Amino acid sequence: MASPLVVLTDFYAVTNRALSYAAGLAVPLQAELVLLHARHDVLLAPVGHNSHSPLSDHTTDKALQTLAAEQPVPTQVEVSDRELPEAVRAAVRHHHPLLLVLGRPGGADTPVEIMTGTAMDLLTTVPYPLLVVPAPGWDDFPPRRLLLAVDGEPFTLLQHQDVLRQLLHVAAGTLAVVRVADDSHARLGAEAILRTVAANNLTDELPPSQLHEVHNHSVVGGVLAEAARQDADLLVVVARRHSLLGSLFHRSVTAQLLERSAIPVLVLPAED
């Protein structure tokens, strides 16, 4: 059995697309699911829901157990009274998952910025592969056309990031690479860019034809345009922890990709 997928389930778990998508991945991966619910988190238990009363806690727990029983793979429920980063850190230590899965807010009135802030906080405090699933309507799984966005500079991924190889294997998928050049960042050439990918053993050796170095005034716009052109069904982003200091993929770019992407985004944290 492969490493499990930890799904961050919100109070609206009945309509949680992240769970549906994770279950669709878990079947070919032969992986189990862990439904992690943090009672006191603003995203997973939004303000306005009386999530702290014994009655509502019991109702939520029962709903999560029912939901777990409906999944196509073995699924366990974990409910935590800790803040979300601590709850996720504990789950990572205990389960050593393949990745974490987070969905767009289930509540119609929940701003998407809350999801983005949650994702960025997790990537900073619990750096682990994080898959963000867009709003309802996305049902293409497992993904078969993956697009990896890089900035062209050398990077070193943190541990436990064999996820890309596993996804490509179970779906017999393809991987392309995109790097955006703009007025401040010149083209680097396929050889230099693909060398950074090969150094991390993300996949088998890629031919230069799989590298697409495009010019766009906006890094985000360039990446999303290339994803649309290739009809990609999963966008993979390398995010650096020191990115606030000036990397192409600084926090705001990663956040914009999470907010604007119409397809799921897998973020792979890299070392400084």
Coordinates of C-alpha atoms in Angstrom, one line a residue:
M1 CA 0.0 0.0 0.0
A2 CA 1.3 3.4 -1.0
S3 CA 1.7 6.3 1.4
P4 CA -1.8 7.8 2.3
L5 CA -3.2 11.1 1.1
V6 CA -4.1 13.5 3.9
V7 CA -7.2 15.5 3.0
L8 CA -7.9 18.7 4.9
T9 CA -11.7 18.5 5.2
D10 CA -13.7 21.6 5.8
F11 CA -17.1 21.9 7.5
Y12 CA -18.7 21.6 4.1
A13 CA -17.2 18.1 3.6
V14 CA -20.4 16.8 1.9
T15 CA -19.5 19.0 -1.1
N16 CA -15.7 18.9 -0.6
R17 CA -14.2 18.6 -4.1
A18 CA -10.8 18.0 -2.6
L19 CA -12.0 14.8 -1.0
S20 CA -13.6 13.6 -4.3
Y21 CA -10.5 14.4 -6.2
A22 CA -8.2 12.8 -3.6
A23 CA -10.3 9.6 -3.7
G24 CA -10.0 9.5 -7.5
L25 CA -6.2 9.7 -7.1
A26 CA -6.1 7.2 -4.2
V27 CA -7.7 4.3 -6.3
P28 CA -5.0 4.0 -8.9
L29 CA -2.3 4.8 -6.4
Q30 CA -3.6 2.1 -4.1
A31 CA -3.4 4.5 -1.3
E32 CA -5.5 5.1 1.8
L33 CA -7.1 8.4 2.8
V34 CA -6.9 10.3 6.0
L35 CA -9.6 13.0 6.6
L36 CA -8.1 15.6 8.8
H37 CA -10.5 18.1 10.4
A38 CA -9.2 20.9 12.6
R39 CA -12.1 22.3 14.7
H40 CA -10.7 25.7 15.3
D41 CA -9.4 26.6 11.9
V42 CA -10.9 29.6 10.1
L43 CA -11.0 27.7 6.8
L44 CA -12.0 24.2 7.9
A45 CA -14.5 25.5 10.5
P46 CA -15.5 28.9 9.3
V47 CA -16.5 31.8 11.6
G48 CA -20.3 31.8 11.9
H49 CA -20.6 28.1 12.4
N50 CA -20.9 27.2 16.1
S51 CA -18.2 24.6 15.8
H52 CA -17.2 24.4 19.4
S53 CA -20.3 23.2 21.1
P54 CA -20.5 19.5 22.1
L55 CA -23.6 19.0 20.0
S56 CA -22.1 20.4 16.8
D57 CA -18.8 18.6 17.5
H58 CA -20.7 15.3 17.7
T59 CA -22.6 16.1 14.5
T60 CA -19.4 16.9 12.6
D61 CA -17.7 13.8 13.8
K62 CA -20.6 11.6 12.8
A63 CA -20.8 13.3 9.4
L64 CA -17.0 12.7 8.8
Q65 CA -17.3 9.1 9.8
T66 CA -20.2 8.6 7.4
L67 CA -18.2 10.3 4.7
A68 CA -15.2 8.1 5.3
A69 CA -17.3 5.0 5.0
E70 CA -18.5 6.1 1.5
Q71 CA -15.0 6.4 0.1
P72 CA -13.7 3.8 -2.5
V73 CA -10.5 3.2 -0.5
P74 CA -9.9 2.6 3.3
T75 CA -10.3 6.0 5.0
Q76 CA -9.8 7.1 8.5
V77 CA -10.9 10.3 10.3
E78 CA -8.7 12.4 12.5
V79 CA -10.3 15.4 14.3
S80 CA -7.9 17.8 16.0
D81 CA -8.4 20.5 18.6
R82 CA -5.1 22.0 17.6
E83 CA -4.5 24.9 15.3
L84 CA -4.3 23.8 11.7
P85 CA -0.4 23.9 11.2
E86 CA 0.1 21.9 14.4
A87 CA -2.7 19.4 13.4
V88 CA -1.1 19.0 9.9
R89 CA 2.4 18.7 11.4
A90 CA 1.2 15.9 13.7
A91 CA -0.5 14.1 10.8
V92 CA 2.7 14.3 8.7
R93 CA 4.8 12.9 11.5
H94 CA 2.3 10.0 12.0
H95 CA 1.3 9.1 8.5
H96 CA 4.2 10.2 6.2
P97 CA 1.7 10.9 3.5
L98 CA 2.4 11.2 -0.2
L99 CA 0.9 14.7 -0.2
L100 CA -1.6 17.0 1.5
V101 CA -4.8 17.9 -0.3
L102 CA -6.7 21.2 0.2
G103 CA -9.8 22.4 -1.5
R104 CA -11.3 25.8 -2.3
P105 CA -13.6 27.0 0.4
G106 CA -16.9 25.1 0.5
G107 CA -18.9 28.0 1.7
A108 CA -20.1 30.4 -1.0
D109 CA -19.3 33.4 1.3
T110 CA -15.8 32.3 2.2
P111 CA -13.2 34.4 0.3
V112 CA -10.7 32.4 -1.8
E113 CA -8.0 34.5 -0.1
I114 CA -8.6 32.5 3.0
M115 CA -7.7 29.3 1.2
T116 CA -4.6 30.9 -0.3
G117 CA -3.5 32.2 3.0
T118 CA -4.0 28.7 4.5
A119 CA -2.0 27.1 1.7
M120 CA 0.9 29.6 2.0
D121 CA 1.0 29.3 5.8
L122 CA 1.2 25.5 5.5
L123 CA 3.9 25.7 2.9
T124 CA 5.9 27.9 5.2
T125 CA 5.4 26.2 8.5
V126 CA 4.9 22.5 7.3
P127 CA 6.7 22.4 4.0
Y128 CA 5.2 19.3 2.3
P129 CA 3.8 18.6 -1.2
L130 CA 0.4 20.4 -1.2
L131 CA -2.3 19.7 -3.8
V132 CA -4.9 22.5 -4.1
V133 CA -8.1 21.5 -5.9
P134 CA -10.3 24.2 -7.5
A135 CA -14.0 24.8 -7.1
P136 CA -16.7 22.2 -8.1
G137 CA -16.6 21.1 -11.7
W138 CA -13.2 19.6 -11.8
D139 CA -13.4 15.9 -12.2
D140 CA -10.5 14.8 -14.4
F141 CA -8.5 12.3 -12.4
P142 CA -6.0 10.9 -12.4
P143 CA -4.2 13.7 -14.2
R144 CA -2.5 12.7 -17.5
R145 CA -1.1 16.0 -18.8
L146 CA 1.1 17.5 -16.2
L147 CA 2.9 20.9 -16.6
L148 CA 5.8 21.7 -14.3
A149 CA 6.5 25.5 -13.9
V150 CA 10.0 26.4 -12.9
D151 CA 12.0 29.6 -12.7
G152 CA 15.1 28.1 -14.4
E153 CA 17.4 28.5 -11.4
P154 CA 18.8 25.5 -9.6
F155 CA 16.6 24.2 -6.8
T156 CA 16.6 21.4 -4.2
L157 CA 13.3 19.8 -3.2
L158 CA 12.7 18.9 0.4
Q159 CA 12.3 15.2 1.4
H160 CA 9.3 13.0 0.6
Q161 CA 8.6 14.3 -2.9
D162 CA 8.3 11.3 -5.1
V163 CA 4.8 12.3 -5.8
L164 CA 5.4 13.4 -9.4
R165 CA 6.9 10.1 -10.5
Q166 CA 4.0 8.2 -8.8
L167 CA 1.3 10.3 -10.5
L168 CA 3.0 9.9 -13.9
H169 CA 3.3 6.2 -13.4
V170 CA -0.3 5.4 -12.4
A171 CA -1.8 7.4 -15.2
A172 CA 0.8 6.8 -17.9
G173 CA 1.0 10.5 -18.0
T174 CA 3.2 13.1 -19.8
L175 CA 5.2 15.9 -18.3
A176 CA 6.1 19.2 -19.9
V177 CA 8.1 22.1 -18.4
V178 CA 7.4 25.8 -18.7
R179 CA 9.6 28.7 -17.8
V180 CA 8.5 32.3 -18.3
A181 CA 10.9 34.9 -19.4
D182 CA 9.9 38.6 -19.0
D183 CA 11.5 42.0 -19.4
S184 CA 13.7 41.4 -16.3
H185 CA 14.5 37.7 -16.9
A186 CA 16.1 36.7 -20.2
R187 CA 15.7 33.3 -21.8
L188 CA 18.0 30.6 -20.4
G189 CA 17.7 27.9 -23.0
A190 CA 16.3 24.3 -22.7
E191 CA 19.5 22.6 -21.6
A192 CA 20.1 24.9 -18.6
I193 CA 16.4 24.7 -17.4
L194 CA 16.0 20.9 -17.9
R195 CA 19.3 20.4 -16.0
T196 CA 17.6 21.8 -12.8
V197 CA 14.7 19.3 -13.2
A198 CA 17.1 16.4 -13.8
A199 CA 19.1 17.3 -10.7
N200 CA 16.0 16.6 -8.5
N201 CA 15.2 13.3 -10.2
L202 CA 11.6 14.4 -10.7
T203 CA 11.1 12.1 -13.7
D204 CA 13.0 10.3 -16.4
E205 CA 15.1 12.5 -18.7
L206 CA 13.1 14.9 -20.6
P207 CA 13.8 15.9 -24.2
P208 CA 14.2 19.6 -25.1
S209 CA 10.9 19.4 -27.0
Q210 CA 9.2 19.1 -23.6
L211 CA 10.5 22.4 -22.4
H212 CA 8.5 25.5 -23.3
E213 CA 10.2 28.8 -22.5
V214 CA 7.7 31.5 -23.2
H215 CA 7.8 35.3 -23.0
N216 CA 5.1 37.1 -21.1
H217 CA 5.0 40.3 -19.1
S218 CA 3.4 38.4 -16.3
V219 CA 4.8 35.1 -14.9
V220 CA 1.4 34.0 -13.7
G221 CA -0.2 34.9 -17.0
G222 CA 2.5 33.1 -18.9
V223 CA 2.2 29.9 -16.9
L224 CA -1.6 29.8 -17.1
A225 CA -1.6 30.6 -20.8
E226 CA 0.8 27.7 -21.4
A227 CA -1.3 25.4 -19.2
A228 CA -4.4 26.3 -21.3
R229 CA -2.5 25.9 -24.6
Q230 CA -1.4 22.4 -23.6
D231 CA -4.8 21.5 -22.1
A232 CA -2.9 20.5 -19.0
D233 CA -4.9 18.9 -16.2
L234 CA -2.4 19.4 -13.4
L235 CA -0.1 22.3 -12.8
V236 CA 3.0 21.6 -10.7
V237 CA 4.9 24.5 -9.1
V238 CA 8.2 24.6 -7.4
A239 CA 8.0 27.1 -4.5
R240 CA 11.1 28.4 -2.7
R241 CA 10.9 29.2 1.0
H242 CA 13.1 32.3 0.6
S243 CA 11.0 33.4 -2.4
L244 CA 10.1 36.7 -0.7
L245 CA 13.7 37.8 -1.4
G246 CA 13.2 38.0 -5.1
S247 CA 12.8 34.6 -6.8
L248 CA 10.5 34.5 -9.8
F249 CA 8.2 32.3 -7.9
H250 CA 7.8 34.5 -4.8
R251 CA 4.9 34.0 -2.5
S252 CA 2.6 36.4 -4.3
V253 CA 3.1 34.5 -7.6
T254 CA 2.4 31.1 -6.0
A255 CA -0.6 32.6 -4.3
Q256 CA -1.9 34.0 -7.6
L257 CA -1.5 30.7 -9.3
L258 CA -3.5 29.0 -6.5
E259 CA -6.2 31.6 -6.8
R260 CA -6.4 31.8 -10.6
S261 CA -5.7 28.3 -11.8
A262 CA -8.7 26.5 -13.3
I263 CA -6.9 23.2 -12.8
P264 CA -5.5 21.6 -9.7
V265 CA -2.1 22.9 -8.5
L266 CA 0.5 20.7 -6.9
V267 CA 3.1 22.8 -5.0
L268 CA 6.5 21.3 -4.3
P269 CA 8.4 23.1 -1.6
A270 CA 12.1 23.7 -2.2
E271 CA 14.9 24.5 0.1
D272 CA 16.3 28.1 0.3

